[in-house]
mmCIF file of C-alpha atoms and ligand atoms in Angstrom:
data_model
loop_
_atom_site.group_PDB
_atom_site.id
_atom_site.type_symbol
_atom_site.label_atom_id
_atom_site.label_comp_id
_atom_site.label_asym_id
_atom_site.label_seq_id
_atom_site.Cartn_x
_atom_site.Cartn_y
_atom_site.Cartn_z
ATOM 1 C CA MET T 1 25.530 -5.488 -4.671
ATOM 2 C CA LYS T 2 24.904 -3.755 -1.339
ATOM 3 C CA ILE T 3 22.063 -1.309 -0.825
ATOM 4 C CA THR T 4 20.964 0.714 2.178
ATOM 5 C CA LEU T 5 17.382 1.796 2.613
ATOM 6 C CA THR T 6 14.976 2.615 5.401
ATOM 7 C CA VAL T 7 12.121 0.169 5.855
ATOM 8 C CA ASN T 8 9.350 1.032 8.302
ATOM 9 C CA GLY T 9 11.645 3.519 10.028
ATOM 10 C CA ARG T 10 14.560 1.099 10.369
ATOM 11 C CA LYS T 11 17.819 1.249 8.398
ATOM 12 C CA GLU T 12 18.463 -1.964 6.449
ATOM 13 C CA ASN T 13 21.589 -3.074 4.598
ATOM 14 C CA LEU T 14 20.847 -5.675 1.968
ATOM 15 C CA GLU T 15 22.876 -7.736 -0.465
ATOM 16 C CA VAL T 16 20.866 -8.016 -3.692
ATOM 17 C CA GLU T 17 21.314 -8.951 -7.326
ATOM 18 C CA PRO T 18 20.887 -6.169 -9.920
ATOM 19 C CA SER T 19 17.682 -7.935 -11.006
ATOM 20 C CA THR T 20 16.186 -8.351 -7.500
ATOM 21 C CA THR T 21 12.826 -6.607 -7.339
ATOM 22 C CA LEU T 22 11.816 -4.481 -4.382
ATOM 23 C CA LEU T 23 9.007 -6.997 -3.778
ATOM 24 C CA GLU T 24 11.553 -9.822 -3.419
ATOM 25 C CA ALA T 25 13.821 -7.712 -1.205
ATOM 26 C CA LEU T 26 10.989 -6.780 1.165
ATOM 27 C CA ARG T 27 9.835 -10.382 1.436
ATOM 28 C CA MET T 28 13.470 -11.360 2.165
ATOM 29 C CA LEU T 29 13.099 -9.072 5.192
ATOM 30 C CA GLY T 30 10.028 -11.047 6.314
ATOM 31 C CA LEU T 31 7.490 -8.431 5.230
ATOM 32 C CA TYR T 32 4.913 -10.885 3.896
ATOM 33 C CA SER T 33 2.131 -8.288 3.735
ATOM 34 C CA VAL T 34 3.735 -7.308 0.408
ATOM 35 C CA ARG T 35 1.853 -9.569 -1.960
ATOM 36 C CA LYS T 36 2.751 -10.944 -5.350
ATOM 37 C CA GLY T 37 -0.119 -11.117 -7.815
ATOM 38 C CA CYS T 38 0.193 -10.566 -11.545
ATOM 39 C CA ASP T 39 3.900 -9.610 -11.361
ATOM 40 C CA THR T 40 3.291 -7.479 -14.469
ATOM 41 C CA ALA T 41 2.213 -4.075 -13.080
ATOM 42 C CA SER T 42 -1.510 -4.773 -13.560
ATOM 43 C CA CYS T 43 -3.167 -5.694 -10.225
ATOM 44 C CA GLY T 44 -1.658 -3.381 -7.595
ATOM 45 C CA VAL T 45 -1.405 -5.946 -4.757
ATOM 46 C CA CYS T 46 2.358 -5.391 -4.445
ATOM 47 C CA THR T 47 1.943 -1.660 -3.651
ATOM 48 C CA VAL T 48 4.211 -0.166 -0.988
ATOM 49 C CA LEU T 49 4.966 3.467 -0.153
ATOM 50 C CA MET T 50 8.273 4.935 -1.232
ATOM 51 C CA ASP T 51 8.839 8.307 0.437
ATOM 52 C CA SER T 52 5.063 8.327 1.118
ATOM 53 C CA LYS T 53 4.031 7.685 -2.513
ATOM 54 C CA PRO T 54 2.480 4.384 -3.663
ATOM 55 C CA ILE T 55 4.669 2.389 -6.037
ATOM 56 C CA LEU T 56 4.435 -1.114 -7.492
ATOM 57 C CA SER T 57 7.167 -3.173 -5.856
ATOM 58 C CA CYS T 58 6.913 -6.000 -8.456
ATOM 59 C CA CYS T 59 8.261 -3.750 -11.172
ATOM 60 C CA SER T 60 10.656 -1.646 -9.099
ATOM 61 C CA LEU T 61 14.187 -2.858 -8.616
ATOM 62 C CA ALA T 62 15.553 -3.102 -5.094
ATOM 63 C CA VAL T 63 18.486 -0.897 -6.157
ATOM 64 C CA GLN T 64 16.032 1.884 -7.019
ATOM 65 C CA ALA T 65 15.118 2.011 -3.328
ATOM 66 C CA GLN T 66 18.706 2.848 -2.348
ATOM 67 C CA GLY T 67 18.567 5.791 0.085
ATOM 68 C CA HIS T 68 14.764 5.897 0.106
ATOM 69 C CA SER T 69 12.206 5.240 2.793
ATOM 70 C CA ILE T 70 9.807 2.333 2.272
ATOM 71 C CA THR T 71 6.618 1.779 4.255
ATOM 72 C CA THR T 72 4.560 -1.411 4.414
ATOM 73 C CA VAL T 73 1.510 -2.053 6.606
ATOM 74 C CA GLU T 74 3.761 -3.606 9.273
ATOM 75 C CA GLY T 75 5.166 -0.114 9.837
ATOM 76 C CA LEU T 76 1.797 1.550 10.387
ATOM 77 C CA GLU T 77 0.292 -0.674 13.041
ATOM 78 C CA LYS T 78 0.251 2.081 15.669
ATOM 79 C CA ASP T 79 -0.822 4.873 13.313
ATOM 80 C CA LYS T 80 -4.209 6.469 14.112
ATOM 81 C CA ASP T 81 -5.230 7.152 10.480
ATOM 82 C CA PHE T 82 -4.219 3.660 9.473
ATOM 83 C CA GLU T 83 -6.282 2.124 12.278
ATOM 84 C CA GLU T 84 -9.290 4.199 11.210
ATOM 85 C CA ILE T 85 -9.153 3.085 7.558
ATOM 86 C CA ARG T 86 -8.728 -0.521 8.617
ATOM 87 C CA LYS T 87 -11.752 -0.278 10.924
ATOM 88 C CA ASN T 88 -13.914 1.378 8.226
ATOM 89 C CA LEU T 89 -13.077 -1.323 5.679
ATOM 90 C CA LEU T 90 -13.922 -4.056 8.191
ATOM 91 C CA LEU T 91 -17.208 -2.415 9.213
ATOM 92 C CA GLU T 92 -18.279 -2.104 5.555
ATOM 93 C CA GLY T 93 -17.406 -5.736 4.799
ATOM 94 C CA ALA T 94 -14.736 -4.623 2.347
ATOM 95 C CA ASP T 95 -12.087 -7.031 3.606
ATOM 96 C CA GLN T 96 -13.008 -10.422 2.207
ATOM 97 C CA CYS T 97 -10.189 -12.770 1.153
ATOM 98 C CA GLY T 98 -7.774 -10.041 2.262
ATOM 99 C CA TYR T 99 -5.314 -10.454 -0.583
ATOM 100 C CA CYS T 100 -5.683 -6.876 -1.831
ATOM 101 C CA GLY T 101 -5.981 -5.480 1.711
ATOM 102 C CA PRO T 102 -2.431 -4.285 2.481
ATOM 103 C CA SER T 103 -2.024 -2.523 -0.871
ATOM 104 C CA LEU T 104 -5.421 -0.848 -0.633
ATOM 105 C CA LEU T 105 -4.737 0.270 2.951
ATOM 106 C CA LEU T 106 -1.427 1.848 1.935
ATOM 107 C CA THR T 107 -2.968 3.577 -1.082
ATOM 108 C CA VAL T 108 -5.830 5.023 0.984
ATOM 109 C CA TYR T 109 -3.394 6.041 3.731
ATOM 110 C CA SER T 110 -1.368 8.023 1.192
ATOM 111 C CA LEU T 111 -4.588 9.463 -0.247
ATOM 112 C CA LYS T 112 -5.465 10.959 3.138
ATOM 113 C CA LYS T 113 -2.071 12.641 3.350
ATOM 114 C CA ARG T 114 -2.834 14.350 0.009
ATOM 115 C CA ASN T 115 -6.086 15.690 1.384
ATOM 116 C CA ILE T 116 -8.034 14.932 -1.813
ATOM 117 C CA LYS T 117 -11.696 15.762 -1.326
ATOM 118 C CA SER T 118 -13.511 15.000 -4.575
ATOM 119 C CA LEU T 119 -15.012 11.573 -5.184
ATOM 120 C CA GLN T 120 -13.834 11.630 -8.789
ATOM 121 C CA GLU T 121 -10.249 12.314 -7.752
ATOM 122 C CA ILE T 122 -10.431 9.566 -5.135
ATOM 123 C CA GLN T 123 -11.649 7.046 -7.704
ATOM 124 C CA LYS T 124 -8.908 8.106 -10.098
ATOM 125 C CA TYR T 125 -6.295 7.697 -7.347
ATOM 126 C CA LEU T 126 -7.516 4.169 -6.604
ATOM 127 C CA VAL T 127 -7.391 2.950 -10.208
ATOM 128 C CA GLY T 128 -4.927 0.087 -10.347
ATOM 129 C CA ASN T 129 -5.945 -1.439 -7.008
ATOM 130 C CA LEU T 130 -7.806 -4.470 -8.281
ATOM 131 C CA CYS T 131 -10.031 -6.562 -6.019
ATOM 132 C CA ARG T 132 -11.661 -9.762 -7.184
ATOM 133 C CA CYS T 133 -14.014 -10.098 -4.188
ATOM 134 C CA THR T 134 -15.814 -6.913 -3.204
ATOM 135 C CA GLY T 135 -17.141 -5.331 -6.392
ATOM 136 C CA TYR T 136 -15.594 -2.107 -4.982
ATOM 137 C CA HIS T 137 -18.847 -0.663 -3.514
ATOM 138 C CA SER T 138 -18.070 -1.573 0.081
ATOM 139 C CA GLN T 139 -14.488 -0.346 -0.314
ATOM 140 C CA LEU T 140 -15.687 2.949 -1.716
ATOM 141 C CA ARG T 141 -18.238 3.453 1.123
ATOM 142 C CA ALA T 142 -15.471 2.907 3.697
ATOM 143 C CA ILE T 143 -13.046 5.207 1.909
ATOM 144 C CA LYS T 144 -15.625 7.970 1.443
ATOM 145 C CA GLU T 145 -16.367 7.913 5.144
ATOM 146 C CA PHE T 146 -12.671 7.990 5.985
ATOM 147 C CA MET T 147 -12.043 10.871 3.576
ATOM 148 C CA GLU T 148 -15.243 12.651 4.669
ATOM 149 C CA VAL T 149 -16.624 13.106 1.151
ATOM 150 C CA GLY T 150 -20.241 12.932 0.017
ATOM 151 C CA GLU T 151 -21.596 11.821 -3.368
HETATM 152 S S1 FES R 201 1.972 -7.984 -8.482
HETATM 153 FE FE1 FES R 201 2.615 -5.968 -8.881
HETATM 154 S S2 FES R 201 1.009 -5.067 -9.983
HETATM 155 FE FE2 FES R 201 0.382 -7.149 -9.724
HETATM 156 S S1 FES R 202 -10.828 -8.763 -0.771
HETATM 157 FE FE1 FES R 202 -10.249 -10.438 -2.043
HETATM 158 S S2 FES R 202 -9.070 -9.508 -3.617
HETATM 159 FE FE2 FES R 202 -9.881 -7.850 -2.534
#
């Protein structure tokens, strides 16, 4: 079946199977920042933004993206907020193996757009973004600085 969606600001026409996941469709387009981890909606590494909201692309069908706008990190390379989060994470040593990086960056980017200011709400928003390397402290320091929240 044919679907039309916008990916990183560009209109794409794709031929997909009814069972093709959004993760598979995006990787077919060469967007390899979209990672496959658990493939069971548990780890969060496949997160992309659909109409500015984080969704898990491993358990979303490509057909569900018909008519929607999808953003991956490749589409934010020139964005000022995105550059700032990326820099903060690097400075805090929160980017280690890098596997969870793109999904975390997209989730934090969308967090900023929601203007959430309480640490508790931030932590709640980030639940589901698993990282096996950092122990989360360095990530949280970087995100708190980016979001300008205290303890
Ligand atoms: S690969 Fe999608 S949640 Fe783990
Ligand atoms: S930095 Fe390795 S999984 Fe998060």
